[in-house]
Structures are given as C-alpha cells and as structure tokens.
Amino acid sequence: MGQQQSQIQWFPGHMAKTRRLIKESLPLVDIVAQLLDARIPQSSQNPELKSLIGSKPNIILLNKCDIADTVMTNKWIEYFASKGITAIPVDCKSSKGLNKIIPVAREILKDKIAAWERKGMGSRPIRIMVVGIPNVGKSTFINRIAKGNKAKVADKPGVTRGNQWFSMGKGGELLDTPGVLWPKFDDPMVGEKLAFTGAVKDTIIDTETLACRLLEYLAANYPQGIILRYKLDNISQMNGYALLQLIAKKRGMLISGGELDTERASVMVLDEFRAGLLGKITLDVPPGE
Ligand code: G4P
C-alpha cells in the first residue's frame, strides 16, 4: 500500500474530497490519532490538520521509531508536550508502543468518560480515527492493532455509510478508514525529506541528486552509519557525489567500460536508508533545538 499510495498526486478536487470525508467521520470518533514518521515529525505533518479537526482531542503517534534516532524522538515528545499534545513513540512493525494508545487516549478523554459513567454508559469503548500522509504506516497500524477483529456493528454510528469498526481491545475501537492526508509541498526542504524517506516519488527529485543530498546530510550528522555500512575511512572532506562514487566503488558497481554506476549506487543508498540499514536517523530537529 505504501508504494501505491506514494504515487498519489494531490489535486485541489482530491484534497476537497479528503477534507469532506474527514469532516464527515469526525463526529463518529472521540479522538484523532495523527500518525507521523518519527524520522520527520515536522515534514510528515499535514498543514491543515489543526483546522480540519478543530477542537476534537488528538494524539500523535511517532511511527517507525525503530529506525529513528531515539534521543531526537524523546526531544520531539518533549516538544509536542510543550504544545499540550501527547506523542507516543510506536513501531507498527513490531507492535512496540501500541498497547499505550488506549490508556493514554482514555486519560486524555477522562472528563468525557466520567460523563459517560454518570449516564450509565461507562463501558462504552472510545472511538479512534487514524490520519496521516501516505507511507507513514496507516495500513500497517490498522492491520496490527485490529488483528482482523471487526467489532460488532450493532448500534454503531456511521455503519449506514459503510464504515466498519475494529475492536482494539481494552475499551477502544478504530474506524477502519484511514484519513489519507497530503503533506506540505510548498517547502523544498520538506519535499526533499519526504523524498528521502520514500513518502513522495523519487522522480520529484532526480535520484542521484537525492542520494548525494542524503549522503551529505548523513556525513555531517550521522557519519558512523555510512562509515560502518560501506566500510569508509576518512570522509570529512568529501561532498555527496564523491561519497556516492566511493560507495559505488566499494560495492563494485560498474557499468561497461569500467565507469562507476552511481545511478545504481543511488538507488541502493536510498533503499538502505529507508530500511534503517544506515542507522537510526532523524532528519527533522524540533523548533528551538
Ligand atoms: P500507509 O498506509 O500510511 O501508506 O503506509 P503503510 O502501512 O503501507 O506503510 C508504508 C511502509 O512503511 C511499509 O513498507 C511498511 O512496512 C513500513 N512501516 C510501517 N510501520 C513501520 C514501522 O513502525 N517501522 C518500520 N521500520 N517500517 C514501518 P514498504 O517497504 O512499503 O512495504 P513492506 O515491504 O514493508 O510491506
């Protein structure tokens, strides 16, 4: 799904439809879970989410924390807390952190739950909708959390519109339709980070340029990962293209005539970065850090 969804082109009509669908689903849920990529908690945000969800309580799930820099993830959690938003690090591949979502959401909704209890509806599960930009892990999240358990459909709002609910256990239910949001396109730095992580198509930026830019960032901020992975020595004076050539050489990537196949090396570097093979790396720094 990630690959397929990252091909989405957002046109004004498409965005209007998404806005409408999310607005229609909002009254059905108690809380919105915004899935962000822990490697780019800033760049993977949707520019309009705040105005879309209005006063609806929300929670941030920093997904892919298994391949993000743990120190930076903690700084992002502190940053969001300073804005009054609870963020939980999660790893949907291993399910790490997912068991914290319901208890944290229930804490956020405690006044509402107390009101339900007063009305004798204390056992009512809390209802959650998950939103996020393509490739952030929404379908993986839903597959993990729902484990195939469709909730009983009786007495559920939204059923008439074809919505289904998954039981999350521990008093939570998840709307099965994830809100697929668009990222911020206008900032070229954001676009580049979305391309590094694979959230937007490589073709938006030439693959070799992208790999060179990534290698420059890694050499400056996370040199150990590439030094270890590609068995490099002193890289301090090297620019991105020189690094790419060296990596192609180390991996024996040649085209006919003995020339280095930097195109193939670019694809490899980007794939290995995306798979977390170059270390636990975060590309966005919290404001004020
Ligand atoms: P989407 O619905 O939001 O578009 O995202 P999706 O779940 O399809 O996930 C996009 C990619 O991110 C998938 O990789 C998925 O495996 C990966 N992913 C999701 N959650 C995590 C996580 O917590 N940690 C890590 N490391 N990766 C995660 P893919 O390469 O597109 O597919 P696949 O080959 O893994 O199936």
GROMACS .gro file of N, CA, C and O in nm, residues 27-136:
model
  440
   27PRO      N    1  -1.743   1.341   1.362
   27PRO     CA    2  -1.843   1.327   1.469
   27PRO      C    3  -1.857   1.183   1.518
   27PRO      O    4  -1.913   1.159   1.624
   28LEU      N    5  -1.805   1.086   1.441
   28LEU     CA    6  -1.818   0.945   1.480
   28LEU      C    7  -1.713   0.903   1.581
   28LEU      O    8  -1.722   0.796   1.640
   29VAL      N    9  -1.607   0.983   1.596
   29VAL     CA   10  -1.496   0.940   1.682
   29VAL      C   11  -1.478   1.035   1.799
   29VAL      O   12  -1.523   1.149   1.797
   30ASP      N   13  -1.408   0.982   1.904
   30ASP     CA   14  -1.381   1.063   2.022
   30ASP      C   15  -1.245   1.129   2.014
   30ASP      O   16  -1.221   1.231   2.077
   31ILE      N   17  -1.155   1.069   1.938
   31ILE     CA   18  -1.017   1.119   1.935
   31ILE      C   19  -0.954   1.085   1.800
   31ILE      O   20  -0.986   0.982   1.740
   32VAL      N   21  -0.867   1.174   1.752
   32VAL     CA   22  -0.798   1.151   1.626
   32VAL      C   23  -0.651   1.116   1.656
   32VAL      O   24  -0.586   1.187   1.733
   33ALA      N   25  -0.606   1.006   1.599
   33ALA     CA   26  -0.464   0.968   1.615
   33ALA      C   27  -0.390   1.008   1.488
   33ALA      O   28  -0.418   0.955   1.380
   34GLN      N   29  -0.301   1.104   1.504
   34GLN     CA   30  -0.224   1.151   1.388
   34GLN      C   31  -0.093   1.072   1.383
   34GLN      O   32  -0.011   1.081   1.473
   35LEU      N   33  -0.079   0.995   1.277
   35LEU     CA   34   0.042   0.915   1.261
   35LEU      C   35   0.147   1.001   1.192
   35LEU      O   36   0.123   1.054   1.083
   36LEU      N   37   0.263   1.016   1.256
   36LEU     CA   38   0.375   1.088   1.193
   36LEU      C   39   0.491   0.992   1.179
   36LEU      O   40   0.500   0.892   1.250
   37ASP      N   41   0.581   1.023   1.087
   37ASP     CA   42   0.704   0.945   1.072
   37ASP      C   43   0.806   1.001   1.171
   37ASP      O   44   0.842   1.119   1.163
   38ALA      N   45   0.850   0.917   1.266
   38ALA     CA   46   0.941   0.964   1.371
   38ALA      C   47   1.072   1.019   1.315
   38ALA      O   48   1.141   1.094   1.383
   39ARG      N   49   1.105   0.985   1.190
   39ARG     CA   50   1.228   1.040   1.131
   39ARG      C   51   1.208   1.182   1.083
   39ARG      O   52   1.302   1.259   1.070
   40ILE      N   53   1.080   1.217   1.056
   40ILE     CA   54   1.048   1.353   1.009
   40ILE      C   55   0.917   1.403   1.071
   40ILE      O   56   0.820   1.428   1.000
   41PRO      N   57   0.918   1.422   1.206
   41PRO     CA   58   0.791   1.459   1.271
   41PRO      C   59   0.736   1.594   1.225
   41PRO      O   60   0.615   1.618   1.237
   42GLN      N   61   0.822   1.679   1.172
   42GLN     CA   62   0.775   1.807   1.120
   42GLN      C   63   0.725   1.792   0.976
   42GLN      O   64   0.614   1.831   0.942
   43SER      N   65   0.811   1.732   0.894
   43SER     CA   66   0.781   1.725   0.750
   43SER      C   67   0.666   1.630   0.717
   43SER      O   68   0.606   1.641   0.610
   44SER      N   69   0.636   1.535   0.808
   44SER     CA   70   0.528   1.441   0.777
   44SER      C   71   0.392   1.490   0.829
   44SER      O   72   0.293   1.418   0.825
   45GLN      N   73   0.389   1.617   0.878
   45GLN     CA   74   0.260   1.671   0.922
   45GLN      C   75   0.179   1.723   0.804
   45GLN      O   76   0.236   1.762   0.704
   46ASN      N   77   0.050   1.723   0.822
   46ASN     CA   78  -0.038   1.783   0.721
   46ASN      C   79  -0.062   1.929   0.762
   46ASN      O   80  -0.093   1.956   0.878
   47PRO      N   81  -0.045   2.020   0.668
   47PRO     CA   82  -0.054   2.162   0.704
   47PRO      C   83  -0.192   2.206   0.755
   47PRO      O   84  -0.204   2.306   0.822
   48GLU      N   85  -0.296   2.127   0.723
   48GLU     CA   86  -0.432   2.172   0.757
   48GLU      C   87  -0.497   2.094   0.870
   48GLU      O   88  -0.612   2.121   0.904
   49LEU      N   89  -0.425   1.998   0.926
   49LEU     CA   90  -0.493   1.907   1.019
   49LEU      C   91  -0.561   1.983   1.134
   49LEU      O   92  -0.674   1.953   1.170
   50LYS      N   93  -0.487   2.081   1.188
   50LYS     CA   94  -0.541   2.155   1.303
   50LYS      C   95  -0.678   2.215   1.270
   50LYS      O   96  -0.773   2.200   1.346
   51SER      N   97  -0.687   2.281   1.156
   51SER     CA   98  -0.815   2.344   1.123
   51SER      C   99  -0.919   2.238   1.083
   51SER      O  100  -1.039   2.257   1.103
   52LEU      N  101  -0.872   2.125   1.029
   52LEU     CA  102  -0.966   2.019   0.991
   52LEU      C  103  -1.033   1.956   1.112
   52LEU      O  104  -1.154   1.930   1.111
   53ILE      N  105  -0.954   1.932   1.218
   53ILE     CA  106  -1.014   1.858   1.331
   53ILE      C  107  -1.070   1.952   1.438
   53ILE      O  108  -1.141   1.907   1.527
   54GLY      N  109  -1.036   2.080   1.429
   54GLY     CA  110  -1.092   2.177   1.524
   54GLY      C  111  -1.061   2.140   1.667
   54GLY      O  112  -0.946   2.115   1.702
   55SER      N  113  -1.166   2.131   1.751
   55SER     CA  114  -1.143   2.109   1.894
   55SER      C  115  -1.142   1.960   1.930
   55SER      O  116  -1.135   1.924   2.048
   56LYS      N  117  -1.151   1.872   1.831
   56LYS     CA  118  -1.151   1.727   1.861
   56LYS      C  119  -1.018   1.689   1.927
   56LYS      O  120  -0.912   1.726   1.878
   57PRO      N  121  -1.022   1.617   2.041
   57PRO     CA  122  -0.896   1.575   2.103
   57PRO      C  123  -0.810   1.495   2.006
   57PRO      O  124  -0.863   1.423   1.919
   58ASN      N  125  -0.681   1.509   2.019
   58ASN     CA  126  -0.593   1.432   1.929
   58ASN      C  127  -0.467   1.388   2.000
   58ASN      O  128  -0.430   1.442   2.105
   59ILE      N  129  -0.404   1.291   1.939
   59ILE     CA  130  -0.284   1.229   1.996
   59ILE      C  131  -0.189   1.206   1.878
   59ILE      O  132  -0.236   1.183   1.765
   60ILE      N  133  -0.060   1.216   1.903
   60ILE     CA  134   0.037   1.192   1.795
   60ILE      C  135   0.104   1.056   1.817
   60ILE      O  136   0.147   1.025   1.930
   61LEU      N  137   0.112   0.977   1.712
   61LEU     CA  138   0.187   0.851   1.719
   61LEU      C  139   0.309   0.868   1.631
   61LEU      O  140   0.298   0.892   1.510
   62LEU      N  141   0.426   0.864   1.694
   62LEU     CA  142   0.551   0.878   1.618
   62LEU      C  143   0.591   0.739   1.571
   62LEU      O  144   0.655   0.662   1.645
   63ASN      N  145   0.549   0.705   1.450
   63ASN     CA  146   0.570   0.569   1.399
   63ASN      C  147   0.712   0.553   1.341
   63ASN      O  148   0.779   0.651   1.312
   64LYS      N  149   0.751   0.430   1.323
   64LYS     CA  150   0.884   0.394   1.271
   64LYS      C  151   0.995   0.438   1.369
   64LYS      O  152   1.104   0.473   1.328
   65CYS      N  153   0.962   0.439   1.499
   65CYS     CA  154   1.063   0.481   1.597
   65CYS      C  155   1.178   0.381   1.600
   65CYS      O  156   1.285   0.412   1.650
   66ASP      N  157   1.158   0.262   1.543
   66ASP     CA  158   1.268   0.164   1.536
   66ASP      C  159   1.381   0.211   1.446
   66ASP      O  160   1.495   0.169   1.462
   67ILE      N  161   1.351   0.301   1.350
   67ILE     CA  162   1.458   0.346   1.260
   67ILE      C  163   1.486   0.496   1.276
   67ILE      O  164   1.554   0.557   1.195
   68ALA      N  165   1.431   0.557   1.383
   68ALA     CA  166   1.458   0.698   1.412
   68ALA      C  167   1.557   0.707   1.528
   68ALA      O  168   1.572   0.612   1.606
   69ASP      N  169   1.622   0.822   1.540
   69ASP     CA  170   1.719   0.849   1.647
   69ASP      C  171   1.641   0.865   1.779
   69ASP      O  172   1.561   0.957   1.793
   70THR      N  173   1.668   0.775   1.875
   70THR     CA  174   1.589   0.773   1.999
   70THR      C  175   1.599   0.904   2.077
   70THR      O  176   1.500   0.952   2.133
   71VAL      N  177   1.720   0.963   2.079
   71VAL     CA  178   1.738   1.090   2.152
   71VAL      C  179   1.648   1.198   2.091
   71VAL      O  180   1.579   1.272   2.162
   72MET      N  181   1.645   1.202   1.958
   72MET     CA  182   1.562   1.302   1.890
   72MET      C  183   1.413   1.273   1.908
   72MET      O  184   1.333   1.364   1.924
   73THR      N  185   1.378   1.145   1.909
   73THR     CA  186   1.236   1.110   1.931
   73THR      C  187   1.191   1.163   2.067
   73THR      O  188   1.084   1.222   2.080
   74ASN      N  189   1.278   1.146   2.169
   74ASN     CA  190   1.243   1.196   2.302
   74ASN      C  191   1.232   1.348   2.302
   74ASN      O  192   1.145   1.405   2.369
   75LYS      N  193   1.319   1.415   2.224
   75LYS     CA  194   1.311   1.562   2.217
   75LYS      C  195   1.180   1.605   2.150
   75LYS      O  196   1.118   1.703   2.189
   76TRP      N  197   1.139   1.529   2.049
   76TRP     CA  198   1.013   1.561   1.982
   76TRP      C  199   0.895   1.540   2.077
   76TRP      O  200   0.800   1.618   2.077
   77ILE      N  201   0.903   1.434   2.159
   77ILE     CA  202   0.794   1.408   2.254
   77ILE      C  203   0.783   1.527   2.352
   77ILE      O  204   0.674   1.576   2.381
   78GLU      N  205   0.900   1.575   2.397
   78GLU     CA  206   0.902   1.692   2.488
   78GLU      C  207   0.845   1.815   2.417
   78GLU      O  208   0.770   1.892   2.475
   79TYR      N  209   0.884   1.832   2.292
   79TYR     CA  210   0.836   1.948   2.216
   79TYR      C  211   0.683   1.945   2.204
   79TYR      O  212   0.615   2.044   2.233
   80PHE      N  213   0.629   1.828   2.164
   80PHE     CA  214   0.483   1.820   2.150
   80PHE      C  215   0.415   1.840   2.286
   80PHE      O  216   0.310   1.905   2.294
   81ALA      N  217   0.476   1.786   2.393
   81ALA     CA  218   0.419   1.803   2.527
   81ALA      C  219   0.412   1.952   2.562
   81ALA      O  220   0.315   1.998   2.622
   82SER      N  221   0.516   2.028   2.520
   82SER     CA  222   0.516   2.172   2.550
   82SER      C  223   0.403   2.244   2.476
   82SER      O  224   0.364   2.354   2.512
   83LYS      N  225   0.350   2.179   2.372
   83LYS     CA  226   0.235   2.237   2.299
   83LYS      C  227   0.104   2.174   2.347
   83LYS      O  228  -0.002   2.193   2.285
   84GLY      N  229   0.113   2.094   2.454
   84GLY     CA  230  -0.009   2.034   2.510
   84GLY      C  231  -0.057   1.909   2.437
   84GLY      O  232  -0.171   1.868   2.453
   85ILE      N  233   0.031   1.851   2.353
   85ILE     CA  234  -0.011   1.731   2.277
   85ILE      C  235   0.070   1.611   2.324
   85ILE      O  236   0.194   1.618   2.331
   86THR      N  237   0.001   1.501   2.352
   86THR     CA  238   0.073   1.379   2.391
   86THR      C  239   0.119   1.306   2.266
   86THR      O  240   0.039   1.280   2.176
   87ALA      N  241   0.247   1.273   2.262
   87ALA     CA  242   0.301   1.194   2.150
   87ALA      C  243   0.357   1.064   2.206
   87ALA      O  244   0.422   1.063   2.311
   88ILE      N  245   0.327   0.955   2.138
   88ILE     CA  246   0.375   0.822   2.182
   88ILE      C  247   0.463   0.764   2.072
   88ILE      O  248   0.421   0.760   1.956
   89PRO      N  249   0.585   0.718   2.106
   89PRO     CA  250   0.666   0.650   2.004
   89PRO      C  251   0.610   0.511   1.980
   89PRO      O  252   0.581   0.438   2.075
   90VAL      N  253   0.591   0.475   1.853
   90VAL     CA  254   0.542   0.341   1.821
   90VAL      C  255   0.623   0.280   1.707
   90VAL      O  256   0.692   0.351   1.633
   91ASP      N  257   0.615   0.149   1.698
   91ASP     CA  258   0.679   0.076   1.588
   91ASP      C  259   0.576  -0.026   1.544
   91ASP      O  260   0.555  -0.127   1.611
   92CYS      N  261   0.509   0.007   1.435
   92CYS     CA  262   0.398  -0.080   1.392
   92CYS      C  263   0.448  -0.213   1.339
   92CYS      O  264   0.371  -0.308   1.329
   93LYS      N  265   0.577  -0.221   1.303
   93LYS     CA  266   0.628  -0.349   1.252
   93LYS      C  267   0.635  -0.451   1.365
   93LYS      O  268   0.606  -0.567   1.344
   94SER      N  269   0.677  -0.405   1.486
   94SER     CA  270   0.690  -0.500   1.597
   94SER      C  271   0.578  -0.483   1.700
   94SER      O  272   0.576  -0.553   1.800
   95SER      N  273   0.490  -0.385   1.678
   95SER     CA  274   0.380  -0.352   1.771
   95SER      C  275   0.427  -0.277   1.896
   95SER      O  276   0.348  -0.254   1.987
   96LYS      N  277   0.554  -0.238   1.900
   96LYS     CA  278   0.605  -0.168   2.019
   96LYS      C  279   0.530  -0.036   2.041
   96LYS      O  280   0.514   0.042   1.948
   97GLY      N  281   0.486  -0.015   2.163
   97GLY     CA  282   0.420   0.111   2.199
   97GLY      C  283   0.271   0.112   2.172
   97GLY      O  284   0.199   0.199   2.224
   98LEU      N  285   0.221   0.016   2.093
   98LEU     CA  286   0.079   0.022   2.056
   98LEU      C  287  -0.014   0.001   2.176
   98LEU      O  288  -0.123   0.054   2.179
   99ASN      N  289   0.035  -0.074   2.277
   99ASN     CA  290  -0.051  -0.100   2.394
   99ASN      C  291  -0.069   0.025   2.481
   99ASN      O  292  -0.151   0.025   2.571
  100LYS      N  293   0.009   0.129   2.453
  100LYS     CA  294  -0.005   0.252   2.535
  100LYS      C  295  -0.117   0.342   2.483
  100LYS      O  296  -0.161   0.433   2.552
  101ILE      N  297  -0.162   0.318   2.359
  101ILE     CA  298  -0.251   0.415   2.296
  101ILE      C  299  -0.383   0.430   2.371
  101ILE      O  300  -0.425   0.541   2.403
  102ILE      N  301  -0.448   0.316   2.400
  102ILE     CA  302  -0.580   0.326   2.465
  102ILE      C  303  -0.569   0.388   2.604
  102ILE      O  304  -0.644   0.483   2.634
  103PRO      N  305  -0.474   0.341   2.691
  103PRO     CA  306  -0.465   0.405   2.822
  103PRO      C  307  -0.440   0.557   2.812
  103PRO      O  308  -0.502   0.635   2.884
  104VAL      N  309  -0.352   0.597   2.719
  104VAL     CA  310  -0.323   0.741   2.706
  104VAL      C  311  -0.446   0.815   2.653
  104VAL      O  312  -0.482   0.922   2.703
  105ALA      N  313  -0.513   0.755   2.556
  105ALA     CA  314  -0.632   0.820   2.500
  105ALA      C  315  -0.741   0.831   2.607
  105ALA      O  316  -0.810   0.933   2.617
  106ARG      N  317  -0.755   0.729   2.689
  106ARG     CA  318  -0.858   0.733   2.795
  106ARG      C  319  -0.825   0.842   2.897
  106ARG      O  320  -0.914   0.907   2.950
  107GLU      N  321  -0.696   0.862   2.922
  107GLU     CA  322  -0.654   0.968   3.015
  107GLU      C  323  -0.691   1.105   2.955
  107GLU      O  324  -0.746   1.192   3.023
  108ILE      N  325  -0.665   1.123   2.826
  108ILE     CA  326  -0.697   1.250   2.760
  108ILE      C  327  -0.849   1.275   2.764
  108ILE      O  328  -0.894   1.388   2.779
  109LEU      N  329  -0.925   1.165   2.752
  109LEU     CA  330  -1.072   1.177   2.745
  109LEU      C  331  -1.140   1.157   2.881
  109LEU      O  332  -1.259   1.128   2.886
  110LYS      N  333  -1.063   1.171   2.990
  110LYS     CA  334  -1.118   1.127   3.120
  110LYS      C  335  -1.246   1.202   3.160
  110LYS      O  336  -1.336   1.143   3.218
  111ASP      N  337  -1.258   1.330   3.125
  111ASP     CA  338  -1.379   1.404   3.162
  111ASP      C  339  -1.501   1.349   3.086
  111ASP      O  340  -1.609   1.333   3.143
  112LYS      N  341  -1.478   1.320   2.958
  112LYS     CA  342  -1.586   1.264   2.876
  112LYS      C  343  -1.629   1.126   2.929
  112LYS      O  344  -1.748   1.096   2.939
  113ILE      N  345  -1.527   1.046   2.966
  113ILE     CA  346  -1.556   0.911   3.016
  113ILE      C  347  -1.632   0.920   3.149
  113ILE      O  348  -1.727   0.844   3.173
  114ALA      N  349  -1.593   1.018   3.233
  114ALA     CA  350  -1.663   1.036   3.362
  114ALA      C  351  -1.810   1.072   3.335
  114ALA      O  352  -1.901   1.023   3.404
  115ALA      N  353  -1.833   1.153   3.232
  115ALA     CA  354  -1.972   1.190   3.197
  115ALA      C  355  -2.049   1.068   3.149
  115ALA      O  356  -2.166   1.049   3.184
  116TRP      N  357  -1.983   0.982   3.068
  116TRP     CA  358  -2.049   0.857   3.024
  116TRP      C  359  -2.086   0.773   3.145
  116TRP      O  360  -2.194   0.715   3.151
  117GLU      N  361  -1.992   0.766   3.243
  117GLU     CA  362  -2.018   0.683   3.361
  117GLU      C  363  -2.140   0.734   3.438
  117GLU      O  364  -2.223   0.656   3.485
  118ARG      N  365  -2.149   0.867   3.448
  118ARG     CA  366  -2.265   0.925   3.518
  118ARG      C  367  -2.395   0.888   3.449
  118ARG      O  368  -2.499   0.874   3.512
  119LYS      N  369  -2.387   0.871   3.316
  119LYS     CA  370  -2.509   0.835   3.240
  119LYS      C  371  -2.528   0.683   3.229
  119LYS      O  372  -2.610   0.637   3.150
  120GLY      N  373  -2.443   0.609   3.301
  120GLY     CA  374  -2.454   0.463   3.295
  120GLY      C  375  -2.397   0.402   3.167
  120GLY      O  376  -2.430   0.291   3.129
  121MET      N  377  -2.313   0.480   3.096
  121MET     CA  378  -2.251   0.429   2.971
  121MET      C  379  -2.101   0.407   2.989
  121MET      O  380  -2.022   0.423   2.896
  122GLY      N  381  -2.064   0.373   3.113
  122GLY     CA  382  -1.920   0.363   3.145
  122GLY      C  383  -1.846   0.260   3.063
  122GLY      O  384  -1.723   0.269   3.046
  123SER      N  385  -1.916   0.162   3.008
  123SER     CA  386  -1.845   0.057   2.934
  123SER      C  387  -1.829   0.092   2.785
  123SER      O  388  -1.775   0.013   2.708
  124ARG      N  389  -1.877   0.209   2.746
  124ARG     CA  390  -1.868   0.246   2.604
  124ARG      C  391  -1.720   0.258   2.563
  124ARG      O  392  -1.641   0.325   2.629
  125PRO      N  393  -1.683   0.190   2.453
  125PRO     CA  394  -1.543   0.200   2.410
  125PRO      C  395  -1.513   0.338   2.352
  125PRO      O  396  -1.605   0.404   2.301
  126ILE      N  397  -1.389   0.382   2.359
  126ILE     CA  398  -1.356   0.508   2.293
  126ILE      C  399  -1.328   0.480   2.146
  126ILE      O  400  -1.277   0.373   2.110
  127ARG      N  401  -1.366   0.573   2.063
  127ARG     CA  402  -1.357   0.552   1.918
  127ARG      C  403  -1.250   0.642   1.859
  127ARG      O  404  -1.245   0.763   1.885
  128ILE      N  405  -1.165   0.581   1.778
  128ILE     CA  406  -1.045   0.648   1.727
  128ILE      C  407  -1.044   0.648   1.575
  128ILE      O  408  -1.080   0.548   1.512
  129MET      N  409  -0.996   0.758   1.518
  129MET     CA  410  -0.972   0.762   1.373
  129MET      C  411  -0.823   0.788   1.353
  129MET      O  412  -0.764   0.869   1.425
  130VAL      N  413  -0.764   0.719   1.256
  130VAL     CA  414  -0.622   0.741   1.231
  130VAL      C  415  -0.604   0.820   1.101
  130VAL      O  416  -0.671   0.791   1.001
  131VAL      N  417  -0.519   0.922   1.107
  131VAL     CA  418  -0.493   1.003   0.987
  131VAL      C  419  -0.341   1.017   0.969
  131VAL      O  420  -0.265   1.006   1.065
  132GLY      N  421  -0.300   1.040   0.846
  132GLY     CA  422  -0.158   1.062   0.820
  132GLY      C  423  -0.131   1.068   0.671
  132GLY      O  424  -0.216   1.027   0.590
  133ILE      N  425  -0.014   1.118   0.636
  133ILE     CA  426   0.022   1.129   0.495
  133ILE      C  427   0.057   0.989   0.441
  133ILE      O  428   0.079   0.896   0.520
  134PRO      N  429   0.060   0.972   0.310
  134PRO     CA  430   0.093   0.840   0.255
  134PRO      C  431   0.228   0.788   0.305
  134PRO      O  432   0.319   0.868   0.332
  135ASN      N  433   0.234   0.658   0.322
  135ASN     CA  434   0.358   0.586   0.356
  135ASN      C  435   0.400   0.598   0.503
  135ASN      O  436   0.504   0.547   0.542
  136VAL      N  437   0.319   0.666   0.583
  136VAL     CA  438   0.357   0.686   0.722
  136VAL      C  439   0.329   0.560   0.806
  136VAL      O  440   0.380   0.545   0.917
   0.00000   0.00000   0.00000
